[in-house]
Amino acid sequence: MEHHGYLGLTVGAPTALTGDGGATGTVVGPLPLSVEWLGDRVRLLDQRRLPGELVLVELGTVDEVCRAIAELTVRGAPAIGATGAFGVALAAVRGEDTHDAGRRLKATRPTAVNLAWAVDRALAAADPVAEAVAIAAEDVAANRAIGRHGLGLVPEGAKVLTHCNAGGLATVGYGTAVGVIRAAHEARRRPTVWVDETRPVLQGARLTAWELQALGIPATLVPDVMAASLMQSGDVDLVVVGADRIAANGDVANKIGTYGLAVLARFHGIPFYVAAPRSTFDPATPDGASIEIERRSPDEVTSLAGVRIAPEGMAAENRAFDVTPAALVTAYVSEDGISRP
Ligand code: MRU
């Protein structure tokens, strides 16, 4: 696998990373940044091709950025937020209508509030480029703060279960839920991680597994359907997940399957933590029922890694996110600290 080339880099040292076309990217610790601004282009680490291939793609038009967000070249709420802001920056440097660009960017994925938040912030700024760059930098700082606040929730030697990918790839760098685990690891608390594979598109198996390997954090991949059994056998000490939008009443939209984990955690008396930056908290949405849940193509369910697994003509439903009621959340971890519902 191509990522072995930078596994040994010094943590915290920005270093050149060579992608397919000879492009170089910045690395935060052993992981490349998911999104970067190149002055007149946006560079993304192509998440569809991980873990098999490490490919950096450069986008020069707003349409390309919209397509990259919709097709999950970049995904994860804070990462698509920063990418959306860079899309507005791109429109600005190209002399295009930034508000039209902003509308198109925001329409790509409706659930993560970070996208609309970042696009609107870039649109409102006198200098959209500087604002987008600031949004990206602030995200990395917020994630590191989330890690610092959250590591106290991770007991020595804890067995942690996480879902989807809320790591460096899902953010600009470092990660939210994975950031908490990462900070605990860096503080030598020796956490081990159960990684839900996260059907249908396997962000856990492909992305979280790859990140944790790169970070040297002991992790074991499990099918999503194993969580109940792991909790029943006493093998989960806490659950930590990210979020795409947290409503004013504390309800949390996150990757489909999160709600089921929260119900299971409550039944088994296991703490359930949500790690997310301030930009994921949406005071304008009163409750979970008001959050628009993205519906994605049924093909993601009827196929696995591009191979059809269901019979031709079979109907499939593909809700990308679900809503966990605030009552099931033990605590939220943001850059501001720890708060309870
Ligand atoms: O469909 P995705 O892969 O964009 O969904 C991502 C998630 O659900 C993450 O948990 C969430 O965006 C938080 S990322 C820090």
Tab-separated table of C-alpha atoms in Angstrom, residues 119-275:
chain	number	residue	atom	x	y	z
A	119	VAL	CA	-19.729	28.518	2.514
A	120	ASP	CA	-21.773	31.310	4.111
A	121	ARG	CA	-18.744	32.460	6.094
A	122	ALA	CA	-16.615	32.662	2.935
A	123	LEU	CA	-19.431	34.468	1.090
A	124	ALA	CA	-19.813	37.063	3.836
A	125	ALA	CA	-16.088	37.819	3.986
A	126	ALA	CA	-14.415	40.704	2.171
A	127	ASP	CA	-11.686	38.257	1.143
A	128	PRO	CA	-13.152	34.767	0.557
A	129	VAL	CA	-9.700	33.260	-0.005
A	130	ALA	CA	-8.313	34.458	3.331
A	131	GLU	CA	-11.515	33.391	5.062
A	132	ALA	CA	-11.418	29.883	3.583
A	133	VAL	CA	-7.769	29.501	4.585
A	134	ALA	CA	-8.693	30.648	8.104
A	135	ILE	CA	-11.594	28.167	8.291
A	136	ALA	CA	-9.233	25.319	7.382
A	137	ALA	CA	-6.596	26.369	9.922
A	138	GLU	CA	-9.191	26.863	12.653
A	139	ASP	CA	-10.522	23.368	12.039
A	140	VAL	CA	-7.177	21.734	12.781
A	141	ALA	CA	-6.814	23.863	15.934
A	142	ALA	CA	-10.381	22.997	17.023
A	143	ASN	CA	-9.714	19.294	16.554
A	144	ARG	CA	-6.555	19.417	18.628
A	145	ALA	CA	-8.515	21.194	21.380
A	146	ILE	CA	-11.265	18.548	21.143
A	147	GLY	CA	-8.564	15.930	21.634
A	148	ARG	CA	-7.168	17.734	24.680
A	149	HIS	CA	-10.608	18.063	26.296
A	150	GLY	CA	-11.725	14.568	25.330
A	151	LEU	CA	-8.741	12.535	26.392
A	152	GLY	CA	-9.876	12.748	30.016
A	153	LEU	CA	-12.952	10.718	29.046
A	154	VAL	CA	-10.757	7.817	27.966
A	155	PRO	CA	-9.641	5.686	30.923
A	156	GLU	CA	-6.264	3.952	30.897
A	157	GLY	CA	-6.366	0.979	28.497
A	158	ALA	CA	-9.948	1.752	27.390
A	159	LYS	CA	-11.616	-0.271	24.684
A	160	VAL	CA	-13.229	2.348	22.469
A	161	LEU	CA	-15.771	1.758	19.733
A	162	THR	CA	-16.105	4.265	16.878
A	163	HIS	CA	-18.269	4.423	13.792
A	164	CYS	CA	-17.687	5.820	10.301
A	165	ASN	CA	-14.619	8.052	9.981
A	166	ALA	CA	-14.369	11.121	12.161
A	167	GLY	CA	-10.617	11.322	11.814
A	168	GLY	CA	-8.088	13.487	10.057
A	169	LEU	CA	-9.617	12.596	6.703
A	170	ALA	CA	-13.088	13.760	7.759
A	171	THR	CA	-11.692	17.079	8.972
A	172	VAL	CA	-8.931	19.269	7.604
A	173	GLY	CA	-6.544	17.439	9.922
A	174	TYR	CA	-6.284	15.528	13.238
A	175	GLY	CA	-9.946	14.467	13.616
A	176	THR	CA	-12.781	14.778	16.123
A	177	ALA	CA	-13.814	11.360	17.487
A	178	VAL	CA	-10.547	9.870	16.257
A	179	GLY	CA	-8.878	13.036	17.592
A	180	VAL	CA	-10.043	12.113	21.104
A	181	ILE	CA	-8.633	8.604	20.678
A	182	ARG	CA	-5.461	10.023	19.146
A	183	ALA	CA	-4.953	12.469	22.022
A	184	ALA	CA	-5.469	9.634	24.538
A	185	HIS	CA	-2.922	7.559	22.623
A	186	GLU	CA	-0.453	10.463	22.589
A	187	ALA	CA	-1.016	10.827	26.363
A	188	ARG	CA	0.004	7.143	26.681
A	189	ARG	CA	-3.391	5.950	27.883
A	190	ARG	CA	-3.042	2.978	25.537
A	191	PRO	CA	-6.580	2.952	24.099
A	192	THR	CA	-7.562	0.178	21.712
A	193	VAL	CA	-10.240	0.709	19.119
A	194	TRP	CA	-13.089	-1.312	17.662
A	195	VAL	CA	-13.616	0.098	14.177
A	196	ASP	CA	-17.118	-0.391	12.770
A	197	GLU	CA	-16.766	-1.149	9.070
A	198	THR	CA	-19.685	1.265	8.383
A	199	ARG	CA	-21.778	-0.052	5.560
A	200	PRO	CA	-22.711	0.862	2.923
A	201	VAL	CA	-19.568	2.673	1.750
A	202	LEU	CA	-17.196	1.416	4.447
A	203	GLN	CA	-15.658	4.616	5.808
A	204	GLY	CA	-14.596	2.613	8.873
A	205	ALA	CA	-12.998	-0.295	7.036
A	206	ARG	CA	-11.329	1.877	4.412
A	207	LEU	CA	-10.527	5.150	6.176
A	208	THR	CA	-10.557	4.844	9.978
A	209	ALA	CA	-8.670	1.557	9.771
A	210	TRP	CA	-6.076	3.202	7.521
A	211	GLU	CA	-5.698	6.243	9.771
A	212	LEU	CA	-5.348	4.243	12.962
A	213	GLN	CA	-2.753	1.996	11.345
A	214	ALA	CA	-0.823	5.056	10.184
A	215	LEU	CA	-0.973	6.485	13.716
A	216	GLY	CA	0.114	3.219	15.300
A	217	ILE	CA	-3.045	2.971	17.429
A	218	PRO	CA	-4.080	-0.651	18.057
A	219	ALA	CA	-7.395	-1.229	16.297
A	220	THR	CA	-9.603	-4.108	15.231
A	221	LEU	CA	-12.104	-3.939	12.403
A	222	VAL	CA	-15.552	-5.356	13.146
A	223	PRO	CA	-18.747	-5.734	11.143
A	224	ASP	CA	-21.323	-3.127	12.203
A	225	VAL	CA	-23.633	-5.901	13.365
A	226	MET	CA	-21.108	-7.050	15.994
A	227	ALA	CA	-21.429	-4.000	18.248
A	228	ALA	CA	-24.190	-5.505	20.394
A	229	SER	CA	-22.200	-8.663	21.009
A	230	LEU	CA	-19.047	-6.685	21.902
A	231	MET	CA	-20.976	-4.624	24.439
A	232	GLN	CA	-22.700	-7.682	25.881
A	233	SER	CA	-19.352	-9.395	26.473
A	234	GLY	CA	-17.985	-6.338	28.282
A	235	ASP	CA	-15.524	-5.467	25.540
A	236	VAL	CA	-16.530	-1.821	25.025
A	237	ASP	CA	-15.738	0.835	27.652
A	238	LEU	CA	-17.001	3.810	25.678
A	239	VAL	CA	-18.326	4.854	22.289
A	240	VAL	CA	-17.119	8.044	20.607
A	241	VAL	CA	-18.484	9.300	17.295
A	242	GLY	CA	-18.473	12.517	15.278
A	243	ALA	CA	-21.475	14.495	14.095
A	244	ASP	CA	-22.795	16.148	10.955
A	245	ARG	CA	-25.193	18.463	12.748
A	246	ILE	CA	-26.166	18.937	16.364
A	247	ALA	CA	-29.576	20.577	16.719
A	248	ALA	CA	-30.369	23.230	19.327
A	249	ASN	CA	-31.908	20.578	21.612
A	250	GLY	CA	-28.790	18.390	21.395
A	251	ASP	CA	-30.095	15.783	18.930
A	252	VAL	CA	-27.221	14.512	16.777
A	253	ALA	CA	-27.242	13.647	13.076
A	254	ASN	CA	-24.359	11.333	12.209
A	255	LYS	CA	-23.580	8.400	9.935
A	256	ILE	CA	-26.345	5.849	9.625
A	257	GLY	CA	-25.969	3.302	12.405
A	258	THR	CA	-24.978	5.818	15.075
A	259	TYR	CA	-28.445	5.862	16.650
A	260	GLY	CA	-28.401	2.082	17.013
A	261	LEU	CA	-25.049	2.281	18.797
A	262	ALA	CA	-26.414	4.916	21.181
A	263	VAL	CA	-29.406	2.716	22.053
A	264	LEU	CA	-27.110	-0.257	22.608
A	265	ALA	CA	-24.717	1.811	24.729
A	266	ARG	CA	-27.563	3.015	26.954
A	267	PHE	CA	-28.868	-0.539	27.397
A	268	HIS	CA	-25.408	-1.740	28.429
A	269	GLY	CA	-24.612	1.268	30.629
A	270	ILE	CA	-21.717	2.388	28.393
A	271	PRO	CA	-20.922	6.108	27.920
A	272	PHE	CA	-21.728	7.501	24.467
A	273	TYR	CA	-19.726	10.596	23.492
A	274	VAL	CA	-20.129	12.934	20.518
A	275	ALA	CA	-17.024	14.889	19.488
